[in-house]
XYZ file of C-alpha atoms in Angstrom:
438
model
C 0.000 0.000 0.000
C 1.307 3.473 -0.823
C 2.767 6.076 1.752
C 0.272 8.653 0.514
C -2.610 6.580 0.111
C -1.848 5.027 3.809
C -1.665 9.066 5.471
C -4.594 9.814 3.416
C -6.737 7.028 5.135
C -5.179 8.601 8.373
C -6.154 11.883 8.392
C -9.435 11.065 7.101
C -11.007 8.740 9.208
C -8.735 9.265 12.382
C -8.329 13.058 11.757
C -5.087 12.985 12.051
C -2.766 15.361 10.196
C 0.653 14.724 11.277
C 2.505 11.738 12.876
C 4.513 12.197 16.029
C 8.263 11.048 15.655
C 8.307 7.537 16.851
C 5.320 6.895 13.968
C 6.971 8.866 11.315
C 10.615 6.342 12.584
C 8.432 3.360 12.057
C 6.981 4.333 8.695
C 11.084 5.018 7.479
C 12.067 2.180 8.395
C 13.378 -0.077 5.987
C 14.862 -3.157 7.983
C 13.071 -6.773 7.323
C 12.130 -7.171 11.045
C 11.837 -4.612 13.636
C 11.448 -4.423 17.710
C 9.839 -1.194 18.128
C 9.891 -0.209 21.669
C 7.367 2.923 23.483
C 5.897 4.321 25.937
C 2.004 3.024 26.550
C -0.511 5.561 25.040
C 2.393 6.925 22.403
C 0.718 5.614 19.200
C 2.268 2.538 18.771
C -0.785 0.633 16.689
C -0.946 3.505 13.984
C 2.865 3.307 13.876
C 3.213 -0.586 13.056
C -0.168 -0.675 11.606
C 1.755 1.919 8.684
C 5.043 -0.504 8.761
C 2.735 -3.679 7.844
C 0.894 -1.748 4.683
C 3.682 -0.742 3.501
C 4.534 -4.064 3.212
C 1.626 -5.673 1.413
C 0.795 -6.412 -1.960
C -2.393 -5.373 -3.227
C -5.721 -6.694 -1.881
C -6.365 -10.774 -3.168
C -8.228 -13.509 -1.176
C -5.087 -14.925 0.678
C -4.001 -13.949 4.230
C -0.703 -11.524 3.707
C -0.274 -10.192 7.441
C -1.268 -11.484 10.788
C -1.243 -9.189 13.886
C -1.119 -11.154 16.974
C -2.466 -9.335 20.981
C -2.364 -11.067 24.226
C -5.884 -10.251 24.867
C -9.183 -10.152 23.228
C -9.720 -6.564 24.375
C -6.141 -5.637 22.866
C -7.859 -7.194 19.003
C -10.794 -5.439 19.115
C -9.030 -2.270 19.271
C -6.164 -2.817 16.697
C -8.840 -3.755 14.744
C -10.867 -0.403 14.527
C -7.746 0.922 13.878
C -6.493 -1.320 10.932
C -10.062 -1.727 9.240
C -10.326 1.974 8.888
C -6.518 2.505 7.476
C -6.657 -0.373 5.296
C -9.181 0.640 3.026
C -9.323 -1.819 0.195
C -8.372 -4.569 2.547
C -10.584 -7.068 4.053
C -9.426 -7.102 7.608
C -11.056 -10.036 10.407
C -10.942 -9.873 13.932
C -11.128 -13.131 16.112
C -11.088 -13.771 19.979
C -12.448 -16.285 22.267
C -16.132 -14.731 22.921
C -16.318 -13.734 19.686
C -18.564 -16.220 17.897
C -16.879 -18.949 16.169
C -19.495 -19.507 13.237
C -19.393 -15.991 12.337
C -15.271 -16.091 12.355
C -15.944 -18.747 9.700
C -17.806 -17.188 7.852
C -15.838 -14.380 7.599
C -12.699 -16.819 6.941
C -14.211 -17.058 3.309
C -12.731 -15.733 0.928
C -9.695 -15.609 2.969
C -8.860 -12.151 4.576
C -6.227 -9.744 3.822
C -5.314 -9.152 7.479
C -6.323 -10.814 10.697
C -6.385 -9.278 13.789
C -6.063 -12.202 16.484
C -5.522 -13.560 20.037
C -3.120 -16.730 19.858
C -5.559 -19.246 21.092
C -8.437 -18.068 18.938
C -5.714 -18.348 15.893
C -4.340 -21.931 16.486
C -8.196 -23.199 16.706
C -8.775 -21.762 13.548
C -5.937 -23.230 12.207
C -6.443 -27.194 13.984
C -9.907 -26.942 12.151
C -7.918 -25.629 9.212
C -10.407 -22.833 8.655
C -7.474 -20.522 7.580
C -3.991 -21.133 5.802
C -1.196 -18.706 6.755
C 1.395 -20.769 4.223
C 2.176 -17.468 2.256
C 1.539 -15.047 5.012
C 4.468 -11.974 4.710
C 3.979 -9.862 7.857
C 3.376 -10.632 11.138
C 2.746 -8.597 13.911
C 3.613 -9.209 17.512
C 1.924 -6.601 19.684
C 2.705 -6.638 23.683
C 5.287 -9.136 22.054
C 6.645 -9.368 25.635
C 3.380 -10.624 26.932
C 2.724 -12.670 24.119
C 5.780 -14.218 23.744
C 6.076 -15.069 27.462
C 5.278 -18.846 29.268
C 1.355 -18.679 28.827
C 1.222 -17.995 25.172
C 4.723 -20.451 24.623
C 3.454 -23.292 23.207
C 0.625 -21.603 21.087
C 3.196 -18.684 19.633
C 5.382 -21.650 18.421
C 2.460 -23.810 17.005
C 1.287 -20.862 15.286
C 4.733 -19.755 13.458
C 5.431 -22.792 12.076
C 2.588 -22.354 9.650
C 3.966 -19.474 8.547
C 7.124 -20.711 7.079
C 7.325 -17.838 4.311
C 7.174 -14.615 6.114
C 9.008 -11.883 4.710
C 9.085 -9.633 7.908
C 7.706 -9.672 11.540
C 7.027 -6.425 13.886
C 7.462 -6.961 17.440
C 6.290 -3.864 19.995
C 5.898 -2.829 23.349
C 6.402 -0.555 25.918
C 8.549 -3.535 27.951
C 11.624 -5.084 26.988
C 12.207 -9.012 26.612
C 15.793 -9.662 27.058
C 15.625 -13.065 25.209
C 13.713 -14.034 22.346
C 12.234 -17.093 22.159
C 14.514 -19.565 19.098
C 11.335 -20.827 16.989
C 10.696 -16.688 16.452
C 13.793 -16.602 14.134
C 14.103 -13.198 14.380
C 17.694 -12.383 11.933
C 18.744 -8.732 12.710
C 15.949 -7.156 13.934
C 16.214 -2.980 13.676
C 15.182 -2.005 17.278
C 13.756 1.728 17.720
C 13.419 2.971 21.438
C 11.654 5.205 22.596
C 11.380 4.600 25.709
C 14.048 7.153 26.459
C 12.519 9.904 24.763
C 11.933 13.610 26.142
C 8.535 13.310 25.475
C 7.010 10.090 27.075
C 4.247 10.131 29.082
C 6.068 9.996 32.632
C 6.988 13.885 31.594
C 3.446 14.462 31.886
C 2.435 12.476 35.179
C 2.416 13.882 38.523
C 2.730 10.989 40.722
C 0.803 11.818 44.068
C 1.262 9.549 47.642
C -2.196 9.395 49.768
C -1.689 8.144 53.390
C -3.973 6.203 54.597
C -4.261 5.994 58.358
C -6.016 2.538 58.355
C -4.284 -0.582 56.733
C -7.792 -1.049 55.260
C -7.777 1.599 52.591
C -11.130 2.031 51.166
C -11.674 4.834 53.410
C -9.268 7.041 52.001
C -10.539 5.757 48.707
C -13.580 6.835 48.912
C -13.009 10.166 50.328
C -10.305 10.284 47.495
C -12.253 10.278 44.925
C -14.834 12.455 46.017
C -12.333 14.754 46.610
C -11.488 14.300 42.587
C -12.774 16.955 39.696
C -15.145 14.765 37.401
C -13.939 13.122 34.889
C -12.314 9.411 34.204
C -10.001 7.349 36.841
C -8.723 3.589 37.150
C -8.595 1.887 40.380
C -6.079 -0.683 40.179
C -6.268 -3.676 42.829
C -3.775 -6.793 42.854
C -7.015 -9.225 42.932
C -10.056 -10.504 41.278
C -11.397 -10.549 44.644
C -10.337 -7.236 46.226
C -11.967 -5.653 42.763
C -15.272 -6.961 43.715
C -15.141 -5.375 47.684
C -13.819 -2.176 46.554
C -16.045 -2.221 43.518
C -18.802 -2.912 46.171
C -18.222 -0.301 48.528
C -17.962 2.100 45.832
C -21.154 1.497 44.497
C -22.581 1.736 48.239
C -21.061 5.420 48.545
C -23.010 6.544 45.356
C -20.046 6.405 42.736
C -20.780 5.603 39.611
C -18.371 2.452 38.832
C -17.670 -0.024 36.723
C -16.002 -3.104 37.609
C -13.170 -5.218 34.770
C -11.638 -8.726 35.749
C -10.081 -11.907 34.337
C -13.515 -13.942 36.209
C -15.878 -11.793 34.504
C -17.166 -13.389 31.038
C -16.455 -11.344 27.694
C -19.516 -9.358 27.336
C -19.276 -8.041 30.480
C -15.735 -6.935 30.447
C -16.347 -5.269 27.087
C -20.077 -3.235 28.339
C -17.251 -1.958 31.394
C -14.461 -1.004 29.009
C -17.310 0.980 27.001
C -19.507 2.402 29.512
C -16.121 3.660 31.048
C -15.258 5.379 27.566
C -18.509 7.071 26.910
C -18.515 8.398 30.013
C -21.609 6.159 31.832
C -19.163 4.659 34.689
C -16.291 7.050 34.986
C -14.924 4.929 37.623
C -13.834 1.905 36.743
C -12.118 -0.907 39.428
C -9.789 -3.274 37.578
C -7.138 -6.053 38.128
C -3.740 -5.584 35.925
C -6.024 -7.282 33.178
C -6.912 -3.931 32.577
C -3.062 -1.849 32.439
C -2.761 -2.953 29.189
C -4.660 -2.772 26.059
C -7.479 -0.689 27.062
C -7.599 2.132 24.173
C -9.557 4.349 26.624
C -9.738 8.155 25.589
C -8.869 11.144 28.462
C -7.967 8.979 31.714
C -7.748 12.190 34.371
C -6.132 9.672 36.794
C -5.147 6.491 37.955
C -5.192 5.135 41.312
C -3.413 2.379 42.940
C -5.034 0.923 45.862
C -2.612 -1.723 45.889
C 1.374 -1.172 45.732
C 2.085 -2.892 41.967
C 4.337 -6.102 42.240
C 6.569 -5.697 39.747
C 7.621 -2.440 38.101
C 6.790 -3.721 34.819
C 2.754 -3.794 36.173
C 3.576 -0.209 37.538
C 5.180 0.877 34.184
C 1.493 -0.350 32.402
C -0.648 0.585 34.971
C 0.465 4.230 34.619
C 0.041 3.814 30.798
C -3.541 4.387 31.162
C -3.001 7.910 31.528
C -1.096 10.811 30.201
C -1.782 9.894 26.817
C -0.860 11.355 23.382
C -0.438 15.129 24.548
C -2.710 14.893 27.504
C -1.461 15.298 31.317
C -2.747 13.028 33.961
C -2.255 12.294 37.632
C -1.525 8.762 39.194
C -2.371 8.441 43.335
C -0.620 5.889 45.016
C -2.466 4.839 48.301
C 0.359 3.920 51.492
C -0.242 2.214 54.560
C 2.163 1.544 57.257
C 2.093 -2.362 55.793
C 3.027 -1.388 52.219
C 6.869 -1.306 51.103
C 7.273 1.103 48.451
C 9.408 -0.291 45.668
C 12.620 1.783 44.530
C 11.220 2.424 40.935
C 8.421 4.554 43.102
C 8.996 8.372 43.320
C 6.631 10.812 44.532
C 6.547 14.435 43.816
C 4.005 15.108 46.164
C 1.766 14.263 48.894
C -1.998 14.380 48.995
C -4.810 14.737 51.737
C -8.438 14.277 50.368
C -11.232 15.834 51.820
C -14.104 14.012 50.576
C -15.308 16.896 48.486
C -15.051 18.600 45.018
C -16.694 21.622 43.831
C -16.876 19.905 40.601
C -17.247 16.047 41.740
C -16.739 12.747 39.191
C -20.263 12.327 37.946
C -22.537 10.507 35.324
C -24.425 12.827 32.951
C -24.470 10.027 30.415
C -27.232 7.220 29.802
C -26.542 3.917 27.730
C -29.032 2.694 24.775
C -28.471 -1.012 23.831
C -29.982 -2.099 20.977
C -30.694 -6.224 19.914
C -29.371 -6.009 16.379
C -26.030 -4.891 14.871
C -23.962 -5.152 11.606
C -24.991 -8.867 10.605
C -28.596 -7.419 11.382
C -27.753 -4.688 8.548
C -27.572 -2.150 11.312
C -25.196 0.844 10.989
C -24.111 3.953 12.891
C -25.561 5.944 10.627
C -28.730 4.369 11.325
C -28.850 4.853 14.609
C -28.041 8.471 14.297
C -30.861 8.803 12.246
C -33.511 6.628 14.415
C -32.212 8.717 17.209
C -32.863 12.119 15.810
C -35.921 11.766 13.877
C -37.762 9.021 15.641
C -37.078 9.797 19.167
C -36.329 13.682 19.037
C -32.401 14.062 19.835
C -30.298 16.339 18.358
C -27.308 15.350 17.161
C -25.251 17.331 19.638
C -26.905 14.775 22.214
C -25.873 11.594 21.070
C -22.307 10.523 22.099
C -20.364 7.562 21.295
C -21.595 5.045 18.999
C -20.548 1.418 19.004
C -21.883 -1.127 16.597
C -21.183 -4.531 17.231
C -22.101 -7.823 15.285
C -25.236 -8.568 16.868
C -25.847 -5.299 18.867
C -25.098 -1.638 19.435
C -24.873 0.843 21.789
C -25.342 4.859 22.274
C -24.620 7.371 24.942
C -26.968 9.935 25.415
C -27.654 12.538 27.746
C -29.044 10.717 31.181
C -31.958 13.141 31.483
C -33.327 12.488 28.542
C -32.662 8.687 28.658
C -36.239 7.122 29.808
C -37.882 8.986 27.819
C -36.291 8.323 24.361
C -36.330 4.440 25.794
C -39.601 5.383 25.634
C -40.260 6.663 22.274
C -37.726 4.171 20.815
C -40.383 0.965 21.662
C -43.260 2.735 19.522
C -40.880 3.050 16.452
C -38.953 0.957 13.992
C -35.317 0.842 13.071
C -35.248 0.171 9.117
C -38.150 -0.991 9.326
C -37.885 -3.786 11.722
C -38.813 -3.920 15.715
C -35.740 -3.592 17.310
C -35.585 -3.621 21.321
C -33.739 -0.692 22.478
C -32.856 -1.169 26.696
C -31.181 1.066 29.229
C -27.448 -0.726 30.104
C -27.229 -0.891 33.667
């Protein structure tokens, strides 16, 4: 795919107009494979999302690149951002909780590009609904994470059926000091950035909040009312501890979300996008959550437990301080915690339980029963949504359309009674049932 045609794609569905350095690095780069190392929320899917185009033929029913993510959250987002670059390109997502038939189906004619967890890939592959034989890119994203002990045996299964690729991408924001043998990576061009000037630790303020019990939801609580609204993490070392807290946040009033490893797909993805549109602001989360997450304008990020490894801390952070933006990260101490070396604070902090402008919930959810194997598009839903039920356009948020379902954030006062007005009407002609997400 041409350079021009690839920046063209870029600036008009992303809107963006100029890459930052690291992208505009990765896009120059001429070396077979590449290790491109940066800082969390630096851009590093456009940037090795332009390296792969630039090395694929033109579109044809055979797979040419496969990106591979650690988790299925991780996919979902590369993929937005590869489908709407790669125009001309069929591009396929697939993930366990993703359904299987409708993978298939979508397996034939063969992709251009699949966007793919590694256990979602090798079933594919056992039931030989896919052949990678004269695949030339792959893509390791988190390659650290996906090249480590879990993913082993899968990683290995999966590159020996692709015995002619003609360059592989590896990135993170974490080093891996040894590469695995059955990779066969042959002198890979490594770019760091995790050096540079401009990372997002040179926009953090990192912020210690005593707390005088060694039970710290206390503080927490009076921490985050103390907050000016907008969008936080709460980072806990268990699936367990994220229920209590989550829990006794919900019993103070807060409007939270809750995102673990024991929670099944759909609900981890309705808490990754009520988060982003703004419905739960809060949202409580193991590690599961420091990576991957492509969540717009996180103010701050709170641990309530003390990270285990600085690795976790180095992710965690990521969440924040994104792009351009600034953010804040709390760390919450009790006399039981040890605070790591790696953990430098440039201030203290004493909540007081109130704001003048406290972290609220202006926005409402609309789910709807049919998405884009229903025919259903954003575009429709815009239009149901402004001349069926009465919005204007300034009041519907983000849109989400999904293969079976969508969803829509509108303005909570207005919420019942559009849920209202929706039931009476139809969606393209057909009765669609349009709920309140809780």
């Amino acid at each position: 795919m041409k350079q021009s045609e690839i920046l063209k794609n870029i600036a008009g569905k992303m809107g963006i107009e100029t890459l930052n350095p690291m992208q505009k690095a990765v896009m120059e780069c001429q070396s077979k494979n590449l290790i491109l190392l940066s800082p969390t929320g630096s851009g590093k899917t456009l940037g090795f999302t332009i390296a792969m185009l630039q090395s694929l033929p033109k579109p044809s029913p055979e797979v040419k690149a496969v990106i591979i993510a650690p988790s299925r959250e991780l996919v979902t987002q590369i993929y937005r951002v590869v489908r709407d670059i790669a125009a001309g390109y069929k591009c396929v997502a697939m993930y366990g909780g993703h359904s299987v038939t409708d993978e298939k189906n979508s397996l034939n004619p063969a992709p251009d590009i699949i966007v793919a967890t590694p256990g979602r890939l090798l079933d594919h592959l056992q039931r030989k609904h896919v052949d990678l034989f004269n695949t030339k890119v792959l893509v390791l994203d988190e390659y650290d994470k996906s090249l480590e002990l879990g993913f082993h045996d899968e990683m290995k299964k999966i590159i020996r059926t692709m015995p002619n690729l003609s360059r592989i991408i590896l990135t993170s924001a974490t080093r891996l000091l040894e590469m695995p043998e059955f990779l066969k990576l042959k002198s890979p061009e490594t770019l760091d950035f995790l050096g540079n000037s401009d990372n997002p630790g040179s926009r953090m303020s990192i912020v210690e909040v005593s707390s005088p019990a060694n039970d710290k939801l206390d503080t927490l609580i009076d921490l985050l009312k103390s907050l000016d609204n907008g969008k936080v993490i709460v980072f806990v070392n268990h699936r367990e501890s994220a229920d209590r807290v989550y829990q006794a946040l919900k019993k103070a009033g807060l409007p939270v979300g809750i995102y673990h490893g024991a929670l099944d797909q759909l609900d981890r993805e309705k808490a990754v996008d009520l988060l982003n549109n703004g419905t739960t602001p809060i949202l409580v989360s193991t590690d599961l959550g420091a990576r991957g997450l492509d969540i717009d304008s996180i103010n701050s990020i709170i641990h309530y437990h003390i990270p285990l490894t600085e690795e976790t801390w180095t992710h965690r952070n990521g969440r924040t301080a994104r792009v351009d933006a600034k953010g804040t990260v709390y760390v919450i101490t009790s006399e039981n915690d040890n605070i790591p070396e790696y953990m430098n604070f440039d201030r203290s902090y004493f909540p007081t339980g109130k704001s003048d402008n406290p972290i609220r919930s202006d926005i409402a959810t609309l789910h709807f029963n049919s998405g884009k194997k229903e025919k259903i598009s954003r575009g429709d839903i815009v239009g149901f949504l402004i001349k069926q039920c009465g919005l204007n356009a300034d009041d519907i948020g983000k849109i989400i359309v999904k293969d079976h379902s969508a969803i829509a954030a509108i303005p909570a006062v207005t919420a019942k009674a559009v849920v209202a007005k929706a039931a009476q009407e139809k969606l393209k002609g057909k009765r669609v049932r349009i709920t309140l997400m809780k």
